[in-house]
Coordinates of C-alpha atoms in Angstrom, one line a residue:
M10 CA 3.4 -9.4 20.2
I11 CA 4.2 -11.9 17.4
T12 CA 6.8 -10.8 14.9
F13 CA 6.5 -12.3 11.4
E14 CA 9.2 -11.7 8.8
I15 CA 8.3 -11.7 5.1
D16 CA 10.8 -11.9 2.3
T17 CA 8.3 -10.8 -0.4
E18 CA 6.5 -7.5 -1.0
Y19 CA 3.4 -8.6 0.9
I20 CA 1.5 -11.5 2.4
E21 CA -2.3 -12.0 2.2
L22 CA -4.1 -11.4 5.4
I23 CA -5.7 -14.9 5.8
K24 CA -2.3 -16.5 5.0
L25 CA -0.7 -14.4 7.7
L26 CA -3.3 -15.4 10.3
K27 CA -2.8 -19.0 9.4
A28 CA 1.1 -18.9 9.3
T29 CA 1.3 -17.3 12.7
R30 CA -1.2 -19.8 14.1
V31 CA -3.6 -17.0 15.3
A32 CA -6.1 -18.9 13.2
E33 CA -6.0 -22.7 13.3
S34 CA -6.9 -23.0 9.6
G35 CA -7.6 -20.9 6.5
A36 CA -11.3 -21.3 7.1
M37 CA -11.0 -20.0 10.6
A38 CA -9.0 -17.0 9.3
K39 CA -11.7 -16.2 6.8
I40 CA -14.4 -16.3 9.5
L41 CA -12.4 -14.0 11.7
V42 CA -12.1 -11.5 8.9
E43 CA -15.8 -11.8 7.9
N44 CA -16.9 -11.3 11.5
G45 CA -15.0 -8.1 11.8
E46 CA -12.6 -9.5 14.4
V47 CA -9.4 -8.4 12.6
T48 CA -7.8 -4.9 12.7
R49 CA -5.0 -3.6 10.5
N50 CA -3.1 -0.7 12.1
G51 CA -6.0 -0.1 14.5
E52 CA -8.6 0.0 11.8
P53 CA -11.1 -2.8 11.0
E54 CA -10.0 -4.9 8.0
S55 CA -12.7 -6.8 6.0
R56 CA -10.7 -7.9 3.0
K57 CA -9.6 -11.5 3.4
R58 CA -6.9 -11.2 0.8
A59 CA -5.7 -7.7 1.9
K60 CA -2.0 -7.3 1.0
I61 CA -0.2 -6.9 4.3
T62 CA 3.3 -5.2 4.0
K63 CA 6.3 -4.7 6.3
G64 CA 5.6 -2.4 9.2
E65 CA 1.9 -3.1 9.6
I66 CA 0.3 -4.5 12.7
I67 CA -2.5 -6.9 12.6
T68 CA -4.6 -7.8 15.7
A69 CA -7.0 -10.7 16.1
L70 CA -8.2 -12.7 19.0
G71 CA -6.3 -10.5 21.4
Q72 CA -3.0 -11.2 19.7
S73 CA -0.9 -8.6 17.7
I74 CA 1.3 -9.5 14.7
K75 CA 4.0 -7.1 13.5
V76 CA 5.1 -7.8 10.0
I77 CA 8.8 -7.1 9.4

């Protein structure tokens, strides 16, 4: 599991995927979300700019990201 620390209130989903290198680019991150390949706390997430906050777990391409 990847841990990603934020020092703001939230991070947008596509920015998180790009920052953790789960997605190679912002365009790839958008495609993953559009294709339904991203889950947020075990539930499908279809909003590219969803506000991800501390304590949430995002999963994509078999990798999990815990935001702290």
